[in-house]
Amino acid sequence: MNDPMQTYNMIINVGIDKIPFPKHVTRTAQSLIKALCKESPAERLGYQRGGIVDIKKHKWFQGFDWDGLRNQTLTPPIIPVIKGPTDTSNFDRYSAENDVPPDETSNWDCDF
């Protein structure tokens, strides 16, 4: 699914356990995503007694250098080439939106 809202609505209406994942998403990654997206917040990974430690101990993060992240000593997976302070070549390009939203005239705030 390429539409995030479609995915969101499917999770809400069907439940995370019935969402099909693309083949390239590993079982471990699926397990993490499902644990973070439980319908009931009390059941979500990170909400229980262990808190954030439960997330950090999840198998998907096995071998991850949390101390390196905290100390800002990790080598980033991608180091972008930046040609100058106004270089935007690393960002996607979008066409300008010329649609101007209509004025709000319901007077909902007239008593403020």
PDB file of C-alpha atoms in Angstrom:
ATOM      1  CA  MET A   1       0.000   0.000   0.000  1.00  0.00           C
ATOM      2  CA  ASN A   2       1.391   3.366  -0.978  1.00  0.00           C
ATOM      3  CA  ASP A   3      -1.249   5.506   0.697  1.00  0.00           C
ATOM      4  CA  PRO A   4      -0.511   6.055   4.409  1.00  0.00           C
ATOM      5  CA  MET A   5      -4.149   6.960   5.172  1.00  0.00           C
ATOM      6  CA  GLN A   6      -5.336   3.723   3.563  1.00  0.00           C
ATOM      7  CA  THR A   7      -2.882   1.786   5.734  1.00  0.00           C
ATOM      8  CA  TYR A   8      -3.963   3.716   8.837  1.00  0.00           C
ATOM      9  CA  ASN A   9      -7.660   3.098   8.171  1.00  0.00           C
ATOM     10  CA  MET A  10      -7.000  -0.581   7.522  1.00  0.00           C
ATOM     11  CA  ILE A  11      -5.164  -0.902  10.856  1.00  0.00           C
ATOM     12  CA  ILE A  12      -8.029   0.839  12.672  1.00  0.00           C
ATOM     13  CA  ASN A  13     -10.810  -1.107  10.939  1.00  0.00           C
ATOM     14  CA  VAL A  14      -9.244  -4.544  10.484  1.00  0.00           C
ATOM     15  CA  GLY A  15      -6.504  -4.713  13.110  1.00  0.00           C
ATOM     16  CA  ILE A  16      -2.739  -4.797  12.743  1.00  0.00           C
ATOM     17  CA  ASP A  17      -2.593  -8.597  12.818  1.00  0.00           C
ATOM     18  CA  LYS A  18      -4.540  -8.848   9.537  1.00  0.00           C
ATOM     19  CA  ILE A  19      -2.502  -6.282   7.571  1.00  0.00           C
ATOM     20  CA  PRO A  20      -0.463  -7.851   4.757  1.00  0.00           C
ATOM     21  CA  PHE A  21       3.190  -6.824   4.812  1.00  0.00           C
ATOM     22  CA  PRO A  22       5.348  -6.597   1.690  1.00  0.00           C
ATOM     23  CA  LYS A  23       7.603  -9.618   1.193  1.00  0.00           C
ATOM     24  CA  HIS A  24      10.764  -7.581   1.873  1.00  0.00           C
ATOM     25  CA  VAL A  25       9.649  -6.786   5.463  1.00  0.00           C
ATOM     26  CA  THR A  26      11.237  -9.404   7.728  1.00  0.00           C
ATOM     27  CA  ARG A  27       9.273 -11.320  10.351  1.00  0.00           C
ATOM     28  CA  THR A  28      11.251  -9.542  13.057  1.00  0.00           C
ATOM     29  CA  ALA A  29      10.334  -6.145  11.616  1.00  0.00           C
ATOM     30  CA  GLN A  30       6.688  -7.240  11.337  1.00  0.00           C
ATOM     31  CA  SER A  31       6.778  -8.319  14.973  1.00  0.00           C
ATOM     32  CA  LEU A  32       8.088  -4.904  16.053  1.00  0.00           C
ATOM     33  CA  ILE A  33       5.543  -3.011  13.963  1.00  0.00           C
ATOM     34  CA  LYS A  34       2.663  -5.133  15.246  1.00  0.00           C
ATOM     35  CA  ALA A  35       3.816  -4.712  18.860  1.00  0.00           C
ATOM     36  CA  LEU A  36       3.978  -0.918  18.448  1.00  0.00           C
ATOM     37  CA  CYS A  37       0.594  -0.663  16.688  1.00  0.00           C
ATOM     38  CA  LYS A  38      -1.673  -2.587  19.054  1.00  0.00           C
ATOM     39  CA  GLU A  39      -5.173  -1.087  19.162  1.00  0.00           C
ATOM     40  CA  SER A  40      -5.130  -0.753  22.933  1.00  0.00           C
ATOM     41  CA  PRO A  41      -2.336   1.565  24.101  1.00  0.00           C
ATOM     42  CA  ALA A  42      -1.911  -0.551  27.253  1.00  0.00           C
ATOM     43  CA  GLU A  43      -0.923  -3.531  25.068  1.00  0.00           C
ATOM     44  CA  ARG A  44       1.643  -1.653  22.966  1.00  0.00           C
ATOM     45  CA  LEU A  45       5.326  -2.384  23.233  1.00  0.00           C
ATOM     46  CA  GLY A  46       6.898   0.243  25.445  1.00  0.00           C
ATOM     47  CA  TYR A  47       3.757   0.859  27.482  1.00  0.00           C
ATOM     48  CA  GLN A  48       4.205  -2.005  29.920  1.00  0.00           C
ATOM     49  CA  ARG A  49       6.374  -2.069  33.044  1.00  0.00           C
ATOM     50  CA  GLY A  50       9.665  -2.233  31.101  1.00  0.00           C
ATOM     51  CA  GLY A  51       8.836   0.900  29.093  1.00  0.00           C
ATOM     52  CA  ILE A  52      11.385   1.957  26.510  1.00  0.00           C
ATOM     53  CA  VAL A  53      13.710  -0.856  27.598  1.00  0.00           C
ATOM     54  CA  ASP A  54      11.206  -3.355  26.186  1.00  0.00           C
ATOM     55  CA  ILE A  55      11.468  -1.638  22.808  1.00  0.00           C
ATOM     56  CA  LYS A  56      15.269  -1.538  22.949  1.00  0.00           C
ATOM     57  CA  LYS A  57      15.369  -5.271  23.798  1.00  0.00           C
ATOM     58  CA  HIS A  58      13.155  -6.257  20.849  1.00  0.00           C
ATOM     59  CA  LYS A  59      14.873  -8.725  18.511  1.00  0.00           C
ATOM     60  CA  TRP A  60      14.773  -6.236  15.614  1.00  0.00           C
ATOM     61  CA  PHE A  61      17.210  -3.993  17.511  1.00  0.00           C
ATOM     62  CA  GLN A  62      19.566  -6.878  18.375  1.00  0.00           C
ATOM     63  CA  GLY A  63      23.140  -5.661  17.973  1.00  0.00           C
ATOM     64  CA  PHE A  64      22.137  -1.987  17.722  1.00  0.00           C
ATOM     65  CA  ASP A  65      24.580   0.377  19.442  1.00  0.00           C
ATOM     66  CA  TRP A  66      22.269   2.382  21.712  1.00  0.00           C
ATOM     67  CA  ASP A  67      25.256   3.940  23.519  1.00  0.00           C
ATOM     68  CA  GLY A  68      26.666   5.065  20.185  1.00  0.00           C
ATOM     69  CA  LEU A  69      23.329   6.663  19.358  1.00  0.00           C
ATOM     70  CA  ARG A  70      23.192   8.412  22.733  1.00  0.00           C
ATOM     71  CA  ASN A  71      26.813   9.603  22.433  1.00  0.00           C
ATOM     72  CA  GLN A  72      26.378  10.592  18.778  1.00  0.00           C
ATOM     73  CA  THR A  73      29.260   8.357  17.707  1.00  0.00           C
ATOM     74  CA  LEU A  74      27.342   6.114  15.284  1.00  0.00           C
ATOM     75  CA  THR A  75      28.294   6.261  11.642  1.00  0.00           C
ATOM     76  CA  PRO A  76      25.146   7.218   9.751  1.00  0.00           C
ATOM     77  CA  PRO A  77      23.977   4.748   7.097  1.00  0.00           C
ATOM     78  CA  ILE A  78      23.726   7.554   4.530  1.00  0.00           C
ATOM     79  CA  ILE A  79      25.973  10.602   4.418  1.00  0.00           C
ATOM     80  CA  PRO A  80      24.444  13.097   1.990  1.00  0.00           C
ATOM     81  CA  VAL A  81      26.605  15.288  -0.206  1.00  0.00           C
ATOM     82  CA  ILE A  82      25.760  18.907   0.592  1.00  0.00           C
ATOM     83  CA  LYS A  83      27.012  21.566  -1.800  1.00  0.00           C
ATOM     84  CA  GLY A  84      26.167  24.552   0.383  1.00  0.00           C
ATOM     85  CA  PRO A  85      23.765  25.978   2.975  1.00  0.00           C
ATOM     86  CA  THR A  86      20.942  26.319   0.433  1.00  0.00           C
ATOM     87  CA  ASP A  87      21.451  22.951  -1.315  1.00  0.00           C
ATOM     88  CA  THR A  88      18.090  21.137  -1.500  1.00  0.00           C
ATOM     89  CA  SER A  89      19.164  18.407  -3.932  1.00  0.00           C
ATOM     90  CA  ASN A  90      18.709  15.695  -1.257  1.00  0.00           C
ATOM     91  CA  PHE A  91      14.986  16.434  -0.908  1.00  0.00           C
ATOM     92  CA  ASP A  92      12.139  15.330  -3.160  1.00  0.00           C
ATOM     93  CA  ARG A  93      10.772  17.967  -5.495  1.00  0.00           C
ATOM     94  CA  TYR A  94       7.077  18.794  -5.420  1.00  0.00           C
ATOM     95  CA  SER A  95       5.122  21.030  -7.721  1.00  0.00           C
ATOM     96  CA  ALA A  96       3.852  24.231  -6.178  1.00  0.00           C
ATOM     97  CA  GLU A  97       0.282  24.120  -4.962  1.00  0.00           C
ATOM     98  CA  ASN A  98      -1.702  27.006  -6.333  1.00  0.00           C
ATOM     99  CA  ASP A  99      -4.945  26.097  -4.604  1.00  0.00           C
ATOM    100  CA  VAL A 100      -5.902  28.691  -2.023  1.00  0.00           C
ATOM    101  CA  PRO A 101      -8.292  27.392   0.631  1.00  0.00           C
ATOM    102  CA  PRO A 102     -11.552  29.318   0.901  1.00  0.00           C
ATOM    103  CA  ASP A 103     -12.032  31.808   3.692  1.00  0.00           C
ATOM    104  CA  GLU A 104     -13.609  30.378   6.831  1.00  0.00           C
ATOM    105  CA  THR A 105     -16.879  32.274   7.334  1.00  0.00           C
ATOM    106  CA  SER A 106     -18.871  30.198   9.821  1.00  0.00           C
ATOM    107  CA  ASN A 107     -18.318  32.724  12.661  1.00  0.00           C
ATOM    108  CA  TRP A 108     -17.607  29.930  15.117  1.00  0.00           C
ATOM    109  CA  ASP A 109     -15.305  32.324  16.964  1.00  0.00           C
ATOM    110  CA  CYS A 110     -17.546  35.384  17.138  1.00  0.00           C
ATOM    111  CA  ASP A 111     -17.862  35.179  20.961  1.00  0.00           C
ATOM    112  CA  PHE A 112     -14.117  35.217  21.590  1.00  0.00           C
TER     113      PHE A 112
END
